[in-house]
XYZ file of C-alpha atoms in Angstrom:
678
model
C -25.010 10.311 13.669
C -21.480 9.238 13.777
C -18.946 11.158 15.621
C -16.521 13.788 14.099
C -12.927 12.865 13.244
C -9.977 13.983 15.279
C -7.919 15.984 12.749
C -8.104 19.200 14.091
C -5.815 22.245 14.619
C -6.171 25.368 16.667
C -5.334 28.710 14.807
C -5.131 32.416 16.050
C -8.216 34.311 14.702
C -7.659 36.915 12.030
C -6.710 40.167 13.683
C -9.229 42.417 11.644
C -12.356 42.838 9.670
C -11.972 43.142 5.894
C -12.527 46.973 6.705
C -10.331 47.503 9.553
C -11.447 50.334 11.976
C -9.677 52.346 14.712
C -12.381 52.691 17.302
C -12.286 55.497 19.974
C -12.834 54.135 23.356
C -16.096 55.590 23.827
C -19.122 53.716 25.467
C -21.794 54.863 22.954
C -22.193 54.587 19.119
C -23.373 57.457 17.153
C -24.543 55.026 14.302
C -25.480 51.239 13.845
C -22.405 50.861 11.526
C -19.977 51.598 14.235
C -21.806 49.349 16.738
C -21.703 46.373 14.214
C -18.340 46.665 13.185
C -17.076 47.004 16.950
C -18.965 43.917 17.973
C -17.625 41.830 14.974
C -14.235 42.962 15.197
C -14.171 41.969 19.068
C -15.823 38.566 18.213
C -13.356 37.914 15.318
C -10.434 38.703 17.649
C -11.786 36.416 20.529
C -12.514 39.299 22.761
C -15.700 37.952 23.860
C -16.062 40.116 27.022
C -15.584 43.473 24.689
C -18.050 42.085 22.112
C -20.615 41.748 24.797
C -20.439 45.490 25.701
C -21.757 46.268 22.355
C -25.209 44.396 22.963
C -27.844 44.730 25.411
C -27.687 41.247 26.582
C -26.215 40.250 29.859
C -22.533 40.560 29.403
C -21.343 37.274 30.953
C -24.180 35.432 29.172
C -23.254 36.970 25.705
C -19.217 36.344 26.413
C -20.054 32.774 27.520
C -22.081 32.374 24.250
C -19.557 33.560 21.854
C -16.992 31.682 23.656
C -19.085 28.301 23.411
C -19.091 28.868 19.535
C -15.556 28.481 19.384
C -15.571 25.215 21.075
C -18.836 23.805 19.732
C -17.367 24.187 16.092
C -13.691 23.660 17.123
C -12.913 26.791 15.010
C -9.558 27.409 13.658
C -10.709 30.922 12.779
C -13.662 33.011 11.993
C -13.891 35.952 9.861
C -16.546 38.469 8.955
C -17.561 41.028 6.342
C -20.130 43.703 6.864
C -22.990 43.567 4.438
C -26.231 45.726 3.792
C -27.819 47.560 6.524
C -31.342 49.023 6.759
C -32.489 51.857 9.096
C -35.969 52.532 10.431
C -35.923 55.206 12.764
C -34.297 53.708 15.986
C -34.140 50.602 14.813
C -31.935 48.991 12.297
C -30.971 45.405 10.773
C -27.492 44.757 9.662
C -26.452 41.834 7.508
C -22.929 40.337 7.833
C -20.975 37.477 5.914
C -19.383 34.757 8.078
C -16.401 32.350 7.091
C -15.987 29.811 9.791
C -12.868 27.691 9.074
C -13.856 24.508 10.964
C -10.215 23.274 10.742
C -7.523 21.117 8.732
C -9.571 18.698 6.523
C -12.865 20.278 7.432
C -14.847 22.668 5.033
C -15.451 26.438 5.316
C -18.585 27.242 6.652
C -19.926 30.528 5.135
C -23.302 32.160 5.772
C -25.155 35.243 6.170
C -25.889 36.489 9.661
C -28.380 38.872 10.655
C -28.492 41.181 13.903
C -30.951 43.752 15.062
C -30.213 47.095 16.519
C -31.753 49.495 18.878
C -30.818 53.292 19.480
C -31.153 54.208 22.952
C -29.443 56.358 25.976
C -26.332 54.396 25.655
C -26.302 54.755 21.824
C -26.944 51.992 19.313
C -26.654 48.384 20.702
C -27.176 45.004 19.190
C -30.370 43.348 20.563
C -29.059 39.954 21.826
C -30.440 36.637 21.068
C -28.808 33.485 19.983
C -30.055 34.413 16.573
C -27.213 36.713 16.362
C -24.939 33.873 16.117
C -26.933 32.347 13.479
C -30.354 33.352 12.142
C -31.801 29.626 12.709
C -30.253 29.152 16.350
C -33.226 29.299 18.743
C -33.151 29.828 22.808
C -31.616 26.873 24.675
C -30.007 25.443 21.317
C -26.498 25.025 20.679
C -24.148 24.319 17.608
C -22.222 21.119 17.244
C -20.336 19.466 14.101
C -21.556 16.074 13.349
C -19.847 13.404 10.838
C -21.015 10.465 9.179
C -18.104 8.339 8.967
C -17.713 5.674 6.270
C -16.802 2.181 7.091
C -13.566 1.265 5.671
C -13.817 -0.551 2.109
C -12.500 -3.964 1.219
C -9.566 -5.085 -0.934
C -10.863 -8.025 -3.376
C -9.109 -10.399 -5.393
C -9.919 -10.993 -8.875
C -13.187 -12.962 -8.115
C -14.275 -10.636 -5.566
C -13.103 -12.490 -2.718
C -12.083 -10.292 0.395
C -8.607 -10.117 1.129
C -8.600 -7.899 4.232
C -10.280 -9.643 7.534
C -12.775 -7.648 9.713
C -11.207 -7.478 12.973
C -13.031 -6.740 16.298
C -11.622 -3.823 18.181
C -12.558 -1.966 21.192
C -13.172 1.971 20.873
C -12.363 3.796 23.836
C -14.362 6.887 23.935
C -16.235 9.310 26.129
C -20.038 10.742 26.383
C -19.180 14.271 26.808
C -22.535 15.043 28.381
C -21.585 12.583 31.149
C -18.049 14.018 31.979
C -17.854 16.105 34.757
C -14.739 17.779 33.454
C -13.829 17.279 29.846
C -10.340 18.609 29.952
C -9.513 16.684 33.018
C -11.275 13.530 31.752
C -10.055 13.542 28.406
C -6.461 14.289 29.358
C -6.579 11.337 31.863
C -7.675 9.020 29.312
C -5.089 10.067 26.783
C -2.307 9.583 29.251
C -3.555 6.108 30.130
C -3.595 5.325 26.558
C -0.148 7.092 25.367
C -1.850 9.522 23.326
C -1.621 13.271 22.781
C -4.584 15.015 24.639
C -5.030 18.011 22.642
C -6.599 16.216 19.400
C -9.005 14.277 21.521
C -10.179 17.468 23.295
C -10.745 19.275 20.140
C -12.839 16.343 19.061
C -14.854 16.117 22.325
C -15.581 19.917 22.196
C -17.038 20.112 18.926
C -19.015 16.940 19.345
C -22.796 16.408 20.154
C -22.587 15.845 23.903
C -25.203 13.007 23.820
C -23.289 10.940 20.975
C -20.403 8.430 22.155
C -17.160 9.650 20.615
C -14.723 7.040 19.867
C -11.350 8.285 20.489
C -8.696 5.449 20.361
C -9.044 1.877 18.918
C -7.288 -1.292 20.307
C -7.296 -4.838 18.905
C -9.293 -6.989 21.437
C -6.632 -9.502 21.354
C -4.386 -6.988 22.882
C -6.823 -5.639 25.441
C -5.431 -5.601 29.136
C -8.164 -6.109 31.670
C -6.342 -3.639 34.001
C -6.476 -0.924 31.269
C -10.153 -1.452 30.803
C -10.797 -1.052 34.596
C -8.511 2.014 34.739
C -10.441 3.617 31.900
C -13.823 2.742 33.547
C -13.027 4.939 36.385
C -12.746 8.059 34.398
C -15.854 9.998 34.448
C -17.763 9.816 31.070
C -15.421 7.151 29.616
C -16.955 4.114 27.739
C -15.925 1.448 25.333
C -17.646 0.077 22.383
C -16.896 -3.095 20.096
C -16.620 -2.195 16.533
C -15.671 -4.122 13.365
C -13.106 -2.730 11.056
C -11.197 -4.226 7.884
C -7.681 -4.010 9.269
C -5.667 -7.199 8.776
C -4.599 -8.599 5.463
C -5.429 -12.082 5.155
C -2.707 -12.758 2.597
C 0.150 -10.841 1.028
C 0.840 -8.275 3.787
C 3.495 -6.243 1.827
C 1.088 -6.013 -1.056
C -2.126 -5.062 0.899
C -0.303 -3.263 3.645
C -0.857 -2.052 7.204
C -3.820 -0.032 8.469
C -3.234 2.191 11.438
C -6.012 3.232 13.916
C -5.027 1.006 16.795
C -3.203 2.217 19.850
C -0.053 0.184 19.020
C 0.487 2.174 15.732
C 0.235 5.547 17.428
C -0.910 7.001 13.972
C -1.373 10.423 15.308
C 2.490 10.793 15.578
C 3.084 8.799 12.390
C 0.776 10.042 9.799
C 0.650 13.639 8.629
C -2.267 15.610 7.747
C -5.966 15.484 9.211
C -5.799 11.908 10.617
C -5.709 11.300 14.341
C -6.189 8.551 16.656
C -9.453 6.615 16.157
C -9.296 7.031 12.279
C -8.287 4.140 10.096
C -5.182 5.104 7.603
C -3.313 3.148 5.237
C 0.340 3.108 6.195
C 1.772 1.117 3.424
C 1.005 -1.270 0.269
C -2.461 -0.695 -1.405
C -3.972 0.302 2.043
C -1.925 3.405 1.455
C -2.094 3.978 -2.146
C -5.825 3.587 -1.961
C -6.674 5.510 1.189
C -9.037 7.862 -0.174
C -10.945 5.222 -2.083
C -11.081 2.665 0.726
C -11.782 5.267 3.413
C -13.848 7.533 1.699
C -14.695 10.823 3.336
C -17.082 11.714 6.136
C -20.472 13.624 5.470
C -20.039 16.696 7.573
C -22.855 18.680 9.239
C -23.249 21.723 11.255
C -26.173 20.889 13.426
C -28.222 22.686 16.065
C -29.060 20.683 19.412
C -31.793 21.259 22.047
C -31.401 21.283 25.697
C -31.742 17.532 25.701
C -28.953 16.850 23.275
C -31.274 15.902 20.376
C -30.666 17.501 17.027
C -33.219 20.001 16.014
C -31.851 21.293 12.762
C -29.175 21.012 9.874
C -27.614 24.088 9.372
C -25.234 23.213 6.612
C -24.125 19.688 5.085
C -21.283 18.651 3.070
C -21.809 15.261 1.448
C -18.817 12.940 1.838
C -17.519 10.340 -0.588
C -18.448 6.663 0.059
C -15.875 4.249 0.457
C -15.415 1.367 -1.907
C -13.635 -1.750 -2.652
C -10.341 -1.874 -4.541
C -10.420 -4.884 -6.867
C -7.054 -6.330 -7.598
C -5.514 -8.883 -10.266
C -4.582 -11.193 -7.332
C -5.995 -14.767 -7.077
C -6.605 -15.804 -3.706
C -6.046 -19.480 -4.253
C -2.764 -18.806 -6.316
C -1.431 -16.553 -3.482
C -2.388 -18.882 -0.789
C -0.595 -21.605 -2.722
C 2.474 -19.305 -3.025
C 2.602 -18.362 0.653
C 2.338 -22.143 1.721
C 5.168 -23.024 -0.837
C 7.577 -20.844 0.771
C 7.058 -22.178 4.411
C 9.703 -25.044 4.008
C 12.362 -22.746 2.952
C 15.291 -22.507 5.274
C 15.748 -18.831 4.560
C 13.920 -16.032 3.116
C 12.528 -16.258 -0.414
C 9.900 -15.175 -3.000
C 7.383 -16.398 -5.431
C 5.628 -13.965 -8.219
C 3.057 -15.516 -10.486
C 1.595 -13.573 -13.332
C -0.831 -14.359 -16.042
C 1.155 -14.661 -19.183
C -1.560 -13.510 -21.553
C -1.868 -9.992 -20.043
C 0.788 -9.449 -17.510
C -1.945 -9.499 -14.549
C -0.155 -10.199 -11.290
C -1.864 -13.301 -9.627
C 0.090 -13.694 -6.546
C 3.420 -12.254 -4.897
C 4.613 -13.580 -1.612
C 7.560 -13.592 0.605
C 8.872 -16.314 3.108
C 9.453 -13.550 5.779
C 5.917 -12.815 6.209
C 6.846 -9.237 6.925
C 4.674 -6.407 5.496
C 8.104 -4.582 4.861
C 9.666 -7.089 2.832
C 8.918 -6.145 -0.796
C 11.871 -7.896 -2.379
C 9.297 -9.970 -4.583
C 8.872 -6.578 -6.490
C 11.907 -4.429 -5.635
C 14.777 -6.900 -5.103
C 17.986 -6.774 -7.208
C 19.333 -10.152 -7.558
C 21.663 -11.992 -9.799
C 19.592 -14.308 -11.907
C 22.574 -16.385 -12.671
C 21.677 -19.293 -15.199
C 18.061 -18.262 -14.946
C 18.855 -15.650 -17.176
C 19.606 -18.003 -20.005
C 16.137 -18.161 -21.245
C 16.977 -14.454 -21.962
C 20.245 -14.864 -23.423
C 19.134 -17.974 -25.537
C 16.380 -15.476 -27.218
C 19.110 -13.000 -27.785
C 21.338 -15.533 -29.564
C 18.648 -16.415 -31.952
C 17.538 -12.648 -32.577
C 21.095 -11.604 -33.159
C 21.843 -14.466 -35.533
C 24.670 -15.932 -33.576
C 23.076 -19.338 -33.807
C 19.757 -20.789 -35.292
C 17.787 -23.567 -33.914
C 19.572 -26.188 -35.861
C 23.368 -24.600 -35.623
C 25.736 -26.882 -33.402
C 26.395 -25.037 -30.352
C 29.482 -26.945 -28.393
C 29.074 -27.367 -24.663
C 32.540 -27.810 -23.352
C 33.345 -28.462 -19.767
C 35.283 -25.260 -19.439
C 35.983 -22.049 -21.268
C 38.543 -19.048 -20.781
C 37.513 -15.745 -22.018
C 39.460 -12.678 -21.366
C 40.984 -13.127 -17.797
C 37.905 -15.153 -16.831
C 37.410 -19.000 -16.617
C 33.952 -20.262 -16.776
C 32.833 -23.856 -15.822
C 29.635 -25.620 -16.204
C 28.066 -25.762 -12.900
C 28.388 -29.652 -12.676
C 31.801 -29.674 -14.345
C 30.421 -31.588 -17.191
C 29.907 -31.152 -20.881
C 27.533 -32.158 -23.655
C 28.617 -34.564 -26.656
C 27.827 -34.912 -30.158
C 27.152 -31.325 -31.250
C 24.283 -30.178 -29.138
C 22.219 -27.278 -30.261
C 21.056 -24.370 -28.243
C 17.862 -26.041 -27.080
C 19.857 -28.718 -25.595
C 22.313 -26.451 -24.049
C 19.421 -24.636 -22.702
C 17.672 -27.905 -21.364
C 20.714 -28.740 -19.514
C 21.962 -25.346 -18.888
C 25.526 -25.597 -20.405
C 26.680 -22.173 -19.320
C 29.807 -22.726 -21.203
C 28.012 -22.944 -24.429
C 26.335 -19.585 -23.960
C 29.667 -17.864 -22.843
C 31.335 -19.313 -25.982
C 28.819 -17.272 -28.227
C 28.953 -14.222 -26.368
C 30.973 -12.256 -28.499
C 28.843 -13.119 -31.494
C 25.766 -11.854 -29.617
C 27.038 -8.871 -28.357
C 25.929 -6.546 -25.635
C 23.753 -4.487 -27.558
C 21.833 -7.385 -28.906
C 21.485 -8.843 -25.289
C 20.479 -5.698 -23.790
C 17.710 -5.070 -26.612
C 16.450 -8.590 -26.221
C 16.224 -8.228 -22.298
C 14.429 -4.764 -22.829
C 11.806 -6.667 -25.026
C 11.310 -9.182 -22.285
C 10.807 -6.197 -19.884
C 14.089 -6.328 -17.953
C 15.560 -2.952 -17.482
C 12.419 -1.315 -19.184
C 10.308 1.233 -18.169
C 7.214 -0.013 -16.338
C 5.428 0.553 -13.038
C 2.849 -0.461 -10.762
C 1.107 1.369 -7.962
C 3.547 -0.289 -5.555
C 7.089 0.468 -5.736
C 8.898 -1.994 -8.334
C 12.121 -2.912 -9.930
C 12.368 -4.037 -13.706
C 15.990 -4.900 -13.110
C 19.109 -3.520 -14.832
C 21.128 -4.967 -17.796
C 24.321 -3.048 -17.849
C 27.116 -4.679 -20.050
C 30.520 -3.399 -19.996
C 32.225 -3.852 -23.470
C 34.796 -6.443 -22.654
C 34.433 -10.020 -23.757
C 34.750 -11.685 -20.386
C 31.784 -9.086 -19.290
C 29.534 -9.917 -22.244
C 30.073 -13.709 -21.458
C 29.450 -13.195 -17.880
C 26.169 -11.300 -18.632
C 24.973 -14.049 -20.644
C 24.849 -16.412 -17.788
C 23.159 -13.559 -15.686
C 26.176 -12.499 -13.896
C 27.933 -9.234 -14.775
C 25.814 -6.330 -15.264
C 22.361 -8.137 -14.790
C 20.322 -7.631 -11.729
C 16.580 -8.478 -11.710
C 13.668 -9.033 -9.400
C 11.246 -12.056 -8.952
C 8.431 -10.089 -10.639
C 10.795 -8.992 -13.641
C 11.671 -12.502 -14.096
C 8.088 -13.883 -14.035
C 6.871 -11.474 -16.671
C 9.880 -12.314 -18.800
C 8.799 -16.316 -18.460
C 5.307 -14.935 -19.325
C 6.484 -13.255 -22.381
C 8.571 -16.270 -23.526
C 5.131 -18.411 -23.125
C 2.792 -16.107 -24.563
C 4.656 -14.627 -27.526
C 4.332 -11.122 -26.327
C 5.503 -9.200 -23.208
C 2.746 -7.636 -21.282
C 3.222 -4.882 -18.833
C 2.046 -5.702 -15.263
C -1.173 -4.909 -13.546
C -2.103 -5.250 -10.003
C -5.292 -3.012 -9.634
C -8.122 -3.789 -12.024
C -9.261 -0.037 -12.750
C -5.716 1.129 -13.159
C -4.901 -1.041 -16.067
C -1.199 -1.330 -17.346
C 0.989 1.444 -17.200
C 1.898 0.946 -20.732
C -0.556 -0.602 -23.453
C 1.926 -1.509 -25.926
C 2.830 -5.086 -26.228
C 6.372 -6.417 -27.353
C 5.816 -9.105 -29.963
C 8.550 -11.489 -30.140
C 9.772 -13.788 -33.044
C 7.680 -17.108 -32.996
C 10.089 -19.250 -34.465
C 12.779 -18.250 -32.177
C 10.492 -18.550 -29.109
C 9.758 -22.097 -30.263
C 13.442 -23.216 -29.925
C 13.322 -21.457 -26.303
C 10.286 -23.255 -25.399
C 11.611 -26.473 -26.486
C 14.734 -26.114 -24.219
C 12.623 -25.043 -21.309
C 10.230 -27.899 -21.674
C 13.108 -30.327 -21.826
C 15.016 -28.588 -18.894
C 11.894 -29.693 -16.635
C 11.397 -33.075 -18.443
C 15.099 -34.026 -17.998
C 16.209 -32.321 -14.856
C 13.303 -31.485 -12.866
C 10.641 -34.157 -13.815
C 9.105 -33.964 -10.198
C 7.763 -30.573 -11.586
C 5.306 -32.378 -14.033
C 2.679 -33.154 -11.484
C -0.066 -34.082 -14.224
C -2.395 -31.558 -15.967
C -0.391 -29.191 -18.454
C 3.319 -29.484 -18.883
C 5.572 -27.311 -17.033
C 8.439 -25.387 -18.685
C 11.319 -23.524 -17.096
C 14.842 -23.144 -15.977
C 16.439 -23.879 -12.416
C 19.854 -22.268 -11.433
C 22.095 -21.460 -8.516
C 24.372 -18.433 -8.148
C 25.798 -16.596 -5.236
C 25.511 -12.956 -4.166
C 26.750 -11.103 -1.111
C 27.660 -14.659 0.655
C 24.149 -15.896 0.012
C 23.159 -18.855 -2.400
C 20.487 -17.901 -4.701
C 18.214 -20.667 -5.937
C 16.122 -19.712 -8.918
C 13.270 -21.471 -10.862
C 11.775 -19.366 -13.669
C 9.180 -20.873 -15.668
C 5.317 -21.426 -16.767
C 2.527 -23.892 -16.834
C -0.383 -23.043 -19.172
C -1.221 -19.216 -18.809
C 0.520 -19.137 -15.129
C 4.158 -17.799 -15.355
C 6.277 -17.706 -12.295
C 9.684 -16.903 -10.522
C 10.617 -18.592 -7.401
C 13.958 -17.163 -5.521
C 15.083 -18.840 -2.208
C 18.096 -17.043 -0.204
C 19.822 -19.927 1.281
C 23.011 -20.175 3.330
C 25.743 -21.605 0.991
C 26.911 -24.291 3.379
C 23.572 -26.085 3.238
C 22.797 -26.218 -0.481
C 25.185 -28.765 -2.091
C 22.572 -31.186 -3.381
C 19.375 -29.308 -2.801
C 17.457 -27.010 -5.184
C 15.055 -25.093 -2.782
C 13.438 -22.990 -5.558
C 12.570 -26.224 -7.455
C 10.922 -27.779 -4.070
C 9.079 -24.749 -3.897
C 7.856 -24.713 -7.140
C 6.577 -28.068 -6.721
C 4.694 -27.079 -3.782
C 3.331 -24.088 -5.527
C 2.209 -26.256 -8.452
C 0.570 -28.635 -6.126
C -0.982 -25.968 -4.011
C -2.558 -24.412 -7.429
C -3.559 -27.936 -8.565
C -5.125 -29.175 -5.428
C -5.903 -26.225 -3.220
C -3.397 -27.583 -0.372
C 0.146 -28.134 0.265
C 0.916 -31.929 0.586
C 1.167 -32.743 4.197
C 4.770 -33.184 5.119
C 6.257 -31.486 2.092
C 10.036 -30.938 2.825
C 13.039 -30.166 0.605
C 14.380 -33.637 -0.656
C 17.815 -34.945 0.768
C 19.208 -35.209 -2.699
C 17.908 -34.037 -5.927
C 16.721 -36.623 -8.336
C 19.108 -37.743 -11.181
C 18.033 -36.921 -14.489
C 17.198 -39.576 -17.128
C 19.521 -40.400 -20.143
C 19.851 -38.137 -22.954
C 21.169 -40.182 -26.006
C 23.320 -39.766 -27.765
C 25.600 -38.847 -25.030
C 24.785 -39.526 -21.357
C 23.445 -36.691 -19.008
C 24.239 -38.057 -15.659
C 24.409 -36.963 -12.102
C 27.020 -34.917 -10.792
C 30.530 -36.462 -10.751
C 29.708 -39.050 -13.390
C 32.452 -39.482 -16.423
C 31.845 -40.984 -19.529
C 33.828 -40.979 -22.888
C 32.639 -38.581 -25.464
C 29.550 -40.035 -27.359
C 29.505 -42.830 -24.878
C 26.029 -43.974 -23.234
C 26.183 -44.723 -19.723
C 23.983 -44.997 -16.796
C 24.248 -42.558 -13.775
C 27.417 -43.448 -11.861
C 29.152 -44.978 -14.688
C 32.929 -44.166 -15.209
C 34.827 -44.537 -18.373
C 37.536 -42.859 -20.268
C 38.294 -39.044 -20.035
C 36.087 -36.177 -20.592
C 32.837 -35.607 -18.595
C 29.276 -35.235 -19.731
C 27.313 -34.585 -16.384
C 24.249 -33.190 -15.052
C 24.300 -29.566 -15.877
C 21.340 -28.448 -13.840
C 23.497 -25.998 -11.722
C 22.427 -27.496 -8.197
C-alpha cells in the first residue's frame, strides 16, 4: 500500500449535532436518547473526556481512543446524526450516521454506526468497545488511511517517444512505528529540509505506522552527504530511491517543470491539496494536463492489527489512473530545431508545423529556459518576411496580377516617410511581383500600398491566421495587424513594420498556408484537436505566384538552403526592434513549414544572416539527424547568382539599367543590387 499524500487541513469541528440539545449538568440519563446525544455531541466537539463520562468504559481509555480516531484519520471535522433506536427492557441499541471529513482533496467518509446501551444505577450508559467507533473495528485494532498513488504519466511525441526523462530522486521519509516522538522527529526533519512541519505531521499521523512515508523528494545529483547523515540521526527517518518522470528531454518551455523536489518548495508555490512529496506540474503541458499525468490516488480507510498489518478495508474510493499525453511534436524535428539554435550569438526561436494540418512539430528557444515562450507568445516586427503576406494581398486585392509590371526603384517617398531597399539597389526591366518577392524589393511593395489598401492587407493577413482568433493549450499570440489609414502607414505595413507584430508560431502557420493552399488552426496535443475546425482556402492561382517568388528567393539569394531532397521556398529579412536586430527566415520544405527568428546585436550583423544559417542547420538536422560538426555562421553571406536581364549582385555593386554584369562590376549610374535584406 502506498502512503497517503500530504494535502491536509485542520479545521475546527462543527459545534453541534443536527438536533442541538441543551443538557443539564447531571450524571444520570433518564433515557437512552439523552445518553446517546450527550456522547455524540461531546465527541463531535472534541471534548473526549466528557464523551467518556457517558460510557461504562475506563474514562482514560475511552478518551484516548476517541482522540486517536482524529489523528488516525487526520480529520478536518466529524458530524453525527442520530438514527433509529431499539429498546428492550434495560438494554438498547442506537444507530447514528457519521460524516467524517478526511480533509481537503480527500473524500467524505459516511457510514452508519451502532452503539449498545445499558441502564443501571447511574442511568443509561454506552457499553464501550472499539465497535462504538466503527462496527467493524475490533479489539486491538486501529484506523488508518491508505493511498495507492499513481506513477506520474509520460508526455509523448507523435510516434509515442517519451519526451520526459525518468529521474532518480531520493525520498526523505519516516517509518512512524520507529519514531520515538513523531512530532519532534518530523519537525526536526522538516527544519533540516526547509519545509513546513505541519503538513508532514498530518500525513504521518494518519498513515499506517508500519509503512514508509515519503515526505520530501530530492534529486540525487543535488544530494549532500552531510544532509543524509544528519537526517539519518533522527529516530525513524529513512530514505528510499525512486524514479519519477520529471525532466523534459526537449522543449522545456512546452513540456514545463514538475515540482516535488526540495528545491521547488512546492508546498509554498502550489495552492490546493498538493504538498511536498507530491508531483505537480508548475508550467507548460505538465501544468495544463496535471490531472491526466498525475491521476488521483485510490483512497482506503483500513483497520490495522497490533502488528501494523492491514486487517480489513472499511471504505474505498477508486482513483483515476494516470496516463500519457500524446503531442503532435516530432522528437527528431524538435532536436534538430534546438541544435540549430546553439550557434546563435543571442536568443532566437524556431517553430515548425505540418503545413497540411497545422500540427506543431517543433518549438524551440536558444535560451533553453522553461520560462521563455517567445516562440509562441512573442510580438515581433516581421519586416520583409511579411512580404509573403503582402504579396498575396496585392494579388487578392487586384492591385497587381502575376504578369503586371511592378517597378522596383531604389528608393521611394510616401507621405513623410522615405523607403529604401535594404541593399540600396533596384530591379531593372519591368519586374513582376514574383521577382520583387524573390529579391525582396521593399520599394516595389510600398509603391503599390495605396492600391492594396489597409482593409485588403488586414483581411489577407487574417486568412493566413495573423491577428485571427485561435488558441492552443499553452499561451500563444496570433499577432496583430492594426494599420492606420495614412499612406505612409499602409506602405510601412506592407513591409511588416507599422502596426504589424507577430510570433514565430504565427509566421510558421502563415508559411504553411501558402504551401498547402489552406490555413489550418494549430494543434499541439492530439486528443485536443484544433481549436477551430474551419480551413481558410486561398486562391490557388495567386498562391502559385507567391510560391514562385519564395522558391526563387531561396534559389537566388540563399542557395545554401537547398541541401538536397525537396526544394526549399521562403523569405529572409532583417529589421530592428527595441535596439535589437531581428533576423527572420520564414518558409517551407515539403510538408514542413517553419519560421526562424534570431535576436542579434545590431553591431555584429552587417553581412551575416543568422536566421538563414540556423535554417540551414535545422534542415540538415532534419535530413541527417545531426547538426554538421563545426557548423558556425558564415563570415559573409554568399553572393547571389546573376538574374538576367538586369544583374542581381552583391551589396555595393553598380550597373547601368538593363546592363548585365558580374558581382563587383561598376558602370554608369543607378544600382540593381542584392535585395536580400542582409
